[in-house]
């Protein structure tokens, strides 16, 4: 499969654009007849002749026809969103581009590699995914566009580079390590690069907090989890490459990960208290930490992640809004900023807080409120009623009303047989037993009685505790 191609005269013209006159040129390789008497030329020797006669033409020939094991490493250079490595094959430059950003953001890496000097006609981009025998490759022309018809595969690159091609796992593509690397070096030991949450702001904030505080424990543990999670992903990639008999013969591992021990999970009370403290901070570093955590999706410990629009002019919305108080923007407001439509003209006029839950809210130019929804209610007063509106409200025995606790996922709803209704049934069942119970995190467990009651409910319906208990007990 990977033997050097022996090309006929027609194939020479198709692959190398060689004409009959050039077949007789001084130094042109001599052919050998095959078993059928057809004259055939070794592709690698013809490529070398072409490299000396017309190097620009040789540069665009697919790798499968290049000579093998004669590449000379020229080094690595930084480019936008990546690193480019050059080899020289008979003075023709072979350039390989490596992305240091996520796959969806790596579209300009090949074009950036093409801007380097010396100019090249082709760039081979190493993709984030894998084929049967190694990492997937795309070949890009000098305009930066991918050449759809060029199906270059990893073993072809490996053969040109000497039999095995160096591979830098994603998140181990450290510029300094890649610049220092030379063929034959053992794998560089690299600490995996983390996208989100970035541990730097987390640890910077942690250094300002006493080590005995729950917020310090939360920040340090999250930074450790972030590093460990990334490291585990890299380790799985390395294991796949080195253990797969189809890949391992063609891949030289250029970097390996620095082991990271898995941190212990924090007690739930410590986690909640720590995040409440961080969410209440008004400094810029607190805001940055909250934004990083939201970007990562690692938000299980946050006091709130969902948001609801509230009309403060009618009904329970008016009652709830009457207790809001003006406040300075604190870190928890980052959650609301993420729910605002950046293209909307409905901008913030006031920053508010709910003193009953410490959850943030903002008043908009439309007059509506956008409020963070707590994951749980910090109260001992039992549930007395639930109102199915937009949003859903819960009323307590002490007369206060609250947004029904929920997470950003799964959502809660009513009026149909489905996941949202079932999740609301689970939430209500929990709140009937314990008003401080966390928001529902699944679709089952509320019981068929509550589910049926909610499926048949209409907008604006209020159910008393007695009605909810009866439905849960199968009495409705």
Coordinates of C-alpha atoms in Angstrom, one line a residue:
X1 CA 0.0 0.0 0.0
X2 CA 2.8 2.4 0.8
X3 CA 5.3 1.3 -1.8
X4 CA 6.8 3.9 -4.1
X5 CA 4.6 4.4 -7.1
X6 CA 6.0 3.3 -10.5
X7 CA 4.4 5.6 -13.1
X8 CA 3.7 5.2 -16.7
X9 CA 4.3 8.0 -19.2
X10 CA 0.7 9.1 -19.1
X11 CA 0.8 9.1 -15.3
X12 CA 4.0 11.2 -15.4
X13 CA 2.1 13.8 -17.4
X14 CA -0.9 13.6 -15.1
X15 CA 1.0 13.8 -11.8
X16 CA 4.1 15.9 -12.7
X17 CA 3.0 17.6 -16.0
X18 CA 6.1 16.1 -17.6
X19 CA 6.1 16.1 -21.4
X20 CA 7.8 13.8 -23.8
X21 CA 10.7 16.2 -24.5
X22 CA 11.5 16.3 -20.8
X23 CA 11.7 12.5 -20.7
X24 CA 14.9 12.8 -22.7
X25 CA 16.3 15.7 -20.7
X26 CA 19.8 15.2 -19.1
X27 CA 19.5 13.7 -15.6
X28 CA 15.9 12.5 -16.1
X29 CA 15.5 9.1 -14.3
X30 CA 15.7 6.0 -16.5
X31 CA 12.5 3.9 -16.8
X32 CA 12.2 0.2 -16.3
X33 CA 9.7 -2.0 -18.1
X34 CA 7.1 -3.8 -16.1
X35 CA 5.8 -7.3 -16.7
X36 CA 3.7 -6.1 -19.6
X37 CA 6.7 -4.2 -21.1
X38 CA 5.2 -0.8 -20.2
X39 CA 7.9 1.7 -19.3
X40 CA 7.6 3.0 -15.7
X41 CA 9.5 5.6 -13.7
X42 CA 9.9 5.7 -9.9
X43 CA 7.8 8.6 -8.6
X44 CA 10.3 9.7 -5.9
X45 CA 13.2 10.0 -8.4
X46 CA 11.1 11.9 -10.9
X47 CA 10.0 14.3 -8.0
X48 CA 13.7 14.9 -7.2
X49 CA 14.4 15.8 -10.8
X50 CA 11.4 18.1 -10.8
X51 CA 12.5 19.7 -7.6
X52 CA 15.8 20.7 -9.3
X53 CA 14.3 21.7 -12.6
X54 CA 11.0 23.3 -11.4
X55 CA 10.8 23.5 -7.6
X56 CA 7.5 25.4 -7.6
X57 CA 5.9 22.5 -9.6
X58 CA 7.4 19.9 -7.2
X59 CA 5.9 21.7 -4.2
X60 CA 2.3 21.1 -5.3
X61 CA 2.8 17.4 -6.0
X62 CA 0.9 15.2 -3.5
X63 CA 3.1 13.9 -0.7
X64 CA 2.7 10.2 -1.7
X65 CA 5.1 11.0 -4.6
X66 CA 7.8 12.8 -2.6
X67 CA 11.1 11.1 -1.8
X68 CA 11.1 9.3 1.6
X69 CA 13.3 9.9 4.6
X70 CA 15.2 12.9 3.1
X71 CA 13.4 15.7 4.9
X72 CA 15.6 18.1 6.9
X73 CA 13.9 19.8 9.9
X74 CA 14.0 23.6 9.7
X75 CA 12.3 24.6 13.0
X76 CA 9.0 25.9 14.4
X77 CA 7.5 29.4 14.4
X78 CA 4.5 31.0 16.0
X79 CA 1.6 32.0 13.9
X80 CA -1.9 33.4 14.7
X81 CA -3.7 30.6 16.7
X82 CA -1.0 28.1 16.0
X83 CA 2.5 27.0 15.3
X84 CA 4.1 26.2 11.9
X85 CA 6.9 23.7 11.4
X86 CA 9.1 23.6 8.3
X87 CA 11.0 20.7 6.7
X88 CA 13.2 21.0 3.6
X89 CA 13.1 18.2 1.0
X90 CA 15.7 18.9 -1.8
X91 CA 15.2 22.6 -0.9
X92 CA 11.5 22.4 -1.4
X93 CA 9.8 23.6 1.8
X94 CA 7.2 21.3 3.4
X95 CA 5.2 23.3 6.0
X96 CA 2.9 21.7 8.6
X97 CA 0.5 23.9 10.6
X98 CA -0.7 23.1 14.1
X99 CA -3.7 24.8 15.7
X100 CA -3.5 25.9 19.3
X101 CA -7.2 26.8 19.5
X102 CA -10.4 24.8 19.4
X103 CA -11.3 23.2 16.1
X104 CA -14.2 25.6 15.5
X105 CA -11.8 28.6 15.8
X106 CA -8.9 27.2 13.7
X107 CA -10.1 28.1 10.3
X108 CA -7.4 30.8 9.7
X109 CA -4.4 28.7 10.8
X110 CA -3.4 27.5 7.4
X111 CA -3.7 31.0 5.9
X112 CA -1.5 32.3 8.7
X113 CA 1.1 29.7 8.0
X114 CA 1.1 30.7 4.3
X115 CA 2.1 34.2 5.3
X116 CA 5.5 33.1 6.5
X117 CA 8.7 33.4 4.6
X118 CA 9.8 31.6 2.5
X119 CA 6.6 31.5 0.6
X120 CA 5.1 28.1 0.0
X121 CA 2.4 26.8 -2.4
X122 CA 1.0 24.3 0.0
X123 CA 0.4 23.9 3.8
X124 CA -0.6 20.7 5.5
X125 CA -2.9 21.4 8.5
X126 CA -3.1 18.9 11.3
X127 CA -6.8 18.6 12.3
X128 CA -8.2 17.8 15.7
X129 CA -9.7 14.5 14.7
X130 CA -8.2 11.2 13.6
X131 CA -8.4 8.8 10.6
X132 CA -7.7 5.1 10.6
X133 CA -3.9 5.4 10.6
X134 CA -3.3 8.7 12.4
X135 CA -4.4 12.3 12.8
X136 CA -6.4 13.7 9.9
X137 CA -4.7 16.1 7.5
X138 CA -6.0 18.9 5.2
X139 CA -3.9 20.4 2.4
X140 CA -4.4 24.1 1.7
X141 CA -3.3 26.0 -1.4
X142 CA -1.6 29.3 -1.4
X143 CA -4.9 31.2 -1.3
X144 CA -5.6 29.5 2.0
X145 CA -8.4 27.3 0.8
X146 CA -8.5 23.6 1.3
X147 CA -7.8 21.4 -1.7
X148 CA -10.8 19.1 -1.6
X149 CA -9.2 16.5 -4.0
X150 CA -6.0 16.1 -2.0
X151 CA -6.6 13.2 0.4
X152 CA -3.1 13.1 2.0
X153 CA -3.0 10.8 5.0
X154 CA -0.7 10.6 8.0
X155 CA 1.4 7.7 6.8
X156 CA 2.3 9.6 3.6
X157 CA 3.6 12.5 5.8
X158 CA 5.4 10.0 8.0
X159 CA 7.2 8.4 5.1
X160 CA 8.5 11.7 3.8
X161 CA 9.7 12.6 7.3
X162 CA 11.5 9.3 7.8
X163 CA 8.9 6.8 8.7
X164 CA 7.2 8.4 11.7
X165 CA 5.8 11.9 11.9
X166 CA 6.0 13.8 15.2
X167 CA 2.6 14.5 16.7
X168 CA 1.8 17.2 19.3
X169 CA -1.5 16.3 21.0
X170 CA -4.0 19.2 21.2
X171 CA -3.4 21.2 24.5
X172 CA 0.2 20.1 24.5
X173 CA 1.2 22.4 21.7
X174 CA 3.4 24.7 23.7
X175 CA 5.3 27.2 21.6
X176 CA 8.5 27.0 23.6
X177 CA 8.5 23.2 23.6
X178 CA 7.8 23.0 19.9
X179 CA 10.5 25.5 19.1
X180 CA 13.0 23.5 21.2
X181 CA 12.1 20.2 19.7
X182 CA 14.4 18.4 17.2
X183 CA 13.9 15.0 15.5
X184 CA 14.9 12.2 17.7
X185 CA 14.2 14.0 20.9
X186 CA 12.2 12.2 23.6
X187 CA 8.7 13.5 24.2
X188 CA 8.6 16.9 25.9
X189 CA 6.7 16.8 29.2
X190 CA 4.1 19.6 28.9
X191 CA 1.5 20.8 31.3
X192 CA -1.8 20.7 29.4
X193 CA -3.2 24.1 28.4
X194 CA -6.6 24.8 29.8
X195 CA -9.3 26.7 27.9
X196 CA -11.9 27.2 30.6
X197 CA -12.2 27.8 33.3
X198 CA -8.8 29.5 33.2
X199 CA -7.1 28.7 36.5
X200 CA -5.1 31.9 36.6
X201 CA -7.9 34.3 37.8
X202 CA -9.2 31.6 40.1
X203 CA -5.8 31.1 41.8
X204 CA -5.1 34.9 41.8
X205 CA -8.4 35.4 43.7
X206 CA -7.6 32.5 46.0
X207 CA -4.4 34.2 47.1
X208 CA -6.4 37.1 48.5
X209 CA -8.6 34.9 50.7
X210 CA -7.6 33.2 53.9
X211 CA -6.9 29.5 53.4
X212 CA -9.5 28.7 56.1
X213 CA -12.3 30.3 54.1
X214 CA -14.7 28.2 52.0
X215 CA -14.2 30.5 49.0
X216 CA -10.5 29.7 49.0
X217 CA -11.2 26.0 49.0
X218 CA -13.8 26.4 46.2
X219 CA -11.4 28.3 44.0
X220 CA -8.4 26.1 44.5
X221 CA -10.4 22.9 44.0
X222 CA -12.0 24.2 40.8
X223 CA -8.6 25.1 39.4
X224 CA -7.4 21.6 40.2
X225 CA -10.4 20.0 38.7
X226 CA -10.0 22.1 35.5
X227 CA -6.4 21.0 35.2
X228 CA -7.2 17.4 35.9
X229 CA -10.1 17.2 33.5
X230 CA -7.9 18.6 30.7
X231 CA -5.1 16.3 31.5
X232 CA -7.3 13.3 31.5
X233 CA -8.6 14.2 28.0
X234 CA -5.0 14.5 26.7
X235 CA -4.0 11.2 28.4
X236 CA -6.9 9.5 26.5
X237 CA -5.6 10.9 23.2
X238 CA -2.1 9.7 23.9
X239 CA -3.3 6.3 24.9
X240 CA -5.4 6.0 21.7
X241 CA -2.4 6.9 19.6
X242 CA 0.2 4.7 21.3
X243 CA -2.1 1.6 21.7
X244 CA -3.7 1.5 18.3
X245 CA -1.7 -0.8 16.0
X246 CA -2.9 1.1 13.0
X247 CA -1.6 4.5 14.3
X248 CA 1.4 3.7 16.5
X249 CA 3.8 2.6 13.7
X250 CA 3.4 6.0 12.0
X251 CA 3.3 8.4 14.9
X252 CA 6.2 9.7 16.9
X253 CA 4.8 11.2 20.1
X254 CA 6.5 14.7 20.4
X255 CA 4.9 15.6 23.8
X256 CA 3.4 13.9 26.7
X257 CA 1.3 15.3 29.6
X258 CA 2.4 16.2 33.0
X259 CA 0.4 14.0 35.4
X260 CA -2.1 15.8 37.6
X261 CA -3.7 14.1 40.7
X262 CA -7.5 14.1 40.9
X263 CA -8.6 16.5 43.7
X264 CA -11.1 15.4 46.3
X265 CA -14.6 16.7 45.9
X266 CA -15.7 19.4 48.4
X267 CA -18.6 18.9 50.9
X268 CA -21.8 20.4 49.4
X269 CA -22.2 22.9 52.2
X270 CA -18.6 24.2 51.7
X271 CA -19.3 24.4 47.9
X272 CA -22.5 26.4 48.3
X273 CA -21.1 28.8 51.0
X274 CA -17.9 29.4 49.0
X275 CA -19.7 30.3 45.8
X276 CA -22.2 32.5 47.6
X277 CA -19.2 34.4 49.0
X278 CA -17.6 34.7 45.5
X279 CA -20.8 35.7 43.8
X280 CA -21.2 38.6 46.3
X281 CA -17.8 40.1 45.5
X282 CA -17.7 43.5 43.8
X283 CA -14.1 43.6 42.7
X284 CA -13.1 43.0 39.0
X285 CA -11.3 39.8 39.8
X286 CA -14.5 38.3 41.3
X287 CA -16.4 39.3 38.1
X288 CA -13.6 37.7 36.0
X289 CA -13.8 34.4 38.0
X290 CA -17.5 34.2 37.6
X291 CA -17.3 34.9 33.9
X292 CA -14.7 32.1 33.5
X293 CA -16.8 29.6 35.4
X294 CA -19.9 30.4 33.3
X295 CA -17.8 30.1 30.1
X296 CA -16.6 26.7 31.1
X297 CA -20.1 25.3 31.9
X298 CA -18.7 24.0 35.2
X299 CA -21.3 25.8 37.2
X300 CA -22.9 23.1 39.4
X301 CA -21.9 24.9 42.6
X302 CA -23.1 28.3 41.7
X303 CA -26.1 29.7 43.6
X304 CA -28.0 30.5 40.4
X305 CA -27.5 29.9 36.7
X306 CA -30.9 30.5 35.1
X307 CA -32.8 33.8 34.6
X308 CA -36.4 34.8 34.2
X309 CA -38.0 38.0 32.9
X310 CA -40.5 39.5 35.4
X311 CA -43.3 42.0 34.8
X312 CA -43.2 44.2 38.0
X313 CA -46.5 45.9 37.2
X314 CA -48.9 43.1 37.8
X315 CA -49.8 40.3 40.2
X316 CA -47.1 38.3 42.0
X317 CA -44.4 40.1 39.9
X318 CA -45.3 43.3 41.7
X319 CA -45.2 41.7 45.1
X320 CA -41.9 40.1 44.5
X321 CA -40.4 43.2 42.9
X322 CA -41.4 45.4 45.8
X323 CA -38.7 43.9 48.0
X324 CA -35.8 44.5 45.6
X325 CA -33.2 46.9 46.6
X326 CA -30.6 48.9 44.6
X327 CA -27.0 47.5 44.8
X328 CA -23.6 47.8 43.3
X329 CA -23.0 45.2 40.5
X330 CA -21.4 42.1 42.1
X331 CA -19.9 39.1 40.5
X332 CA -23.3 37.2 40.4
X333 CA -24.5 39.7 37.9
X334 CA -22.3 38.0 35.3
X335 CA -25.0 35.3 35.1
X336 CA -27.6 37.9 34.0
X337 CA -25.2 39.6 31.5
X338 CA -25.0 36.2 29.8
X339 CA -28.8 36.0 29.4
X340 CA -29.1 39.5 27.8
X341 CA -29.5 39.7 24.1
X342 CA -26.5 41.9 23.0
X343 CA -28.4 43.0 19.9
X344 CA -31.5 44.1 21.9
X345 CA -32.2 47.8 22.6
X346 CA -33.5 46.9 26.0
X347 CA -30.6 47.9 28.1
X348 CA -29.9 47.9 31.9
X349 CA -31.0 51.0 33.9
X350 CA -30.7 49.6 37.5
X351 CA -28.8 46.9 39.3
X352 CA -31.0 45.3 42.1
X353 CA -30.8 42.5 44.6
X354 CA -33.4 40.3 46.3
X355 CA -32.6 40.5 50.0
X356 CA -34.5 37.3 50.7
X357 CA -32.1 35.2 48.4
X358 CA -29.2 37.6 47.6
X359 CA -29.9 36.9 43.9
X360 CA -29.3 39.7 41.4
X361 CA -31.8 41.4 39.1
X362 CA -31.6 44.2 36.6
X363 CA -34.2 46.7 35.5
X364 CA -34.4 47.3 31.7
X365 CA -35.4 50.3 29.7
X366 CA -38.6 48.4 28.9
X367 CA -39.5 48.4 32.6
X368 CA -39.2 44.7 32.8
X369 CA -36.9 42.9 35.2
X370 CA -34.4 40.2 34.4
X371 CA -33.8 38.1 37.6
X372 CA -31.4 35.3 38.5
X373 CA -33.3 32.2 39.7
X374 CA -31.8 30.6 42.8
X375 CA -31.1 26.9 42.8
X376 CA -32.6 26.7 46.3
X377 CA -34.5 28.9 48.8
X378 CA -32.8 30.0 52.0
X379 CA -35.8 29.8 54.2
X380 CA -37.6 27.6 56.8
X381 CA -41.1 28.7 55.9
X382 CA -43.0 25.9 54.2
X383 CA -44.6 26.0 50.7
X384 CA -48.3 26.9 50.7
X385 CA -49.0 27.4 46.9
X386 CA -47.6 27.3 43.4
X387 CA -48.7 29.6 40.6
X388 CA -48.2 28.5 37.0
X389 CA -47.3 31.7 35.2
X390 CA -44.4 33.3 33.4
X391 CA -42.4 32.8 35.5
X392 CA -43.6 30.1 37.9
X393 CA -44.0 31.3 41.5
X394 CA -44.0 29.6 44.9
X395 CA -45.7 31.2 47.9
X396 CA -44.5 30.4 51.4
X397 CA -46.3 30.4 54.8
X398 CA -44.7 33.6 55.8
X399 CA -46.4 35.4 52.9
X400 CA -43.3 35.8 50.7
X401 CA -43.2 34.8 47.0
X402 CA -40.2 33.5 45.2
X403 CA -39.3 32.4 41.7
X404 CA -39.6 28.7 41.5
X405 CA -36.0 27.3 42.0
X406 CA -34.5 25.9 38.8
X407 CA -31.3 25.5 36.9
X408 CA -30.3 26.6 33.5
X409 CA -31.1 22.9 32.5
X410 CA -33.5 21.1 32.7
X411 CA -36.3 23.6 32.3
X412 CA -39.6 23.5 34.1
X413 CA -43.0 23.9 32.5
X414 CA -46.7 22.7 32.5
X415 CA -49.6 22.0 30.3
X416 CA -48.3 19.1 28.4
X417 CA -46.9 15.6 28.8
X418 CA -43.2 16.0 28.6
X419 CA -39.8 16.6 30.2
X420 CA -40.5 20.2 31.4
X421 CA -43.8 19.2 33.2
X422 CA -42.1 16.1 34.8
X423 CA -39.2 18.3 36.0
X424 CA -41.7 20.7 37.6
X425 CA -43.5 17.8 39.3
X426 CA -40.1 16.7 40.8
X427 CA -39.4 20.2 42.0
X428 CA -42.8 20.5 43.7
X429 CA -42.4 17.1 45.3
X430 CA -39.1 18.2 46.7
X431 CA -40.3 21.5 48.0
X432 CA -43.3 19.9 49.7
X433 CA -40.9 17.8 51.7
X434 CA -38.2 20.4 52.2
X435 CA -38.5 24.0 51.2
X436 CA -34.6 24.3 51.1
X437 CA -34.4 21.4 48.6
X438 CA -32.3 22.0 45.5
X439 CA -33.8 22.6 42.1
X440 CA -34.8 19.6 40.1
X441 CA -32.0 18.0 38.1
X442 CA -33.9 15.2 36.3
X443 CA -37.1 14.4 34.6
X444 CA -38.5 11.7 36.9
X445 CA -39.4 11.3 40.5
X446 CA -42.3 13.7 41.0
X447 CA -44.9 10.9 40.8
X448 CA -47.7 10.3 38.3
X449 CA -50.3 12.3 40.3
X450 CA -48.4 15.6 40.2
X451 CA -47.4 15.0 36.6
X452 CA -51.0 14.5 35.6
X453 CA -52.2 17.5 37.6
X454 CA -49.6 19.8 35.9
X455 CA -50.2 18.3 32.4
X456 CA -53.9 19.4 32.6
X457 CA -53.2 22.9 34.1
X458 CA -53.7 26.2 32.3
X459 CA -51.9 29.4 32.4
X460 CA -52.3 31.4 35.7
X461 CA -53.5 28.4 37.7
X462 CA -52.6 28.4 41.4
X463 CA -52.5 25.1 43.3
X464 CA -52.6 25.1 47.1
X465 CA -50.4 22.9 49.2
X466 CA -53.4 20.7 50.0
X467 CA -54.2 20.3 46.3
X468 CA -50.6 19.4 45.5
X469 CA -50.4 16.9 48.4
X470 CA -53.6 15.3 47.3
X471 CA -52.4 14.9 43.7
X472 CA -49.1 13.4 44.9
X473 CA -51.1 11.0 47.0
X474 CA -53.3 9.9 44.1
X475 CA -56.4 11.6 45.5
X476 CA -57.1 13.7 42.4

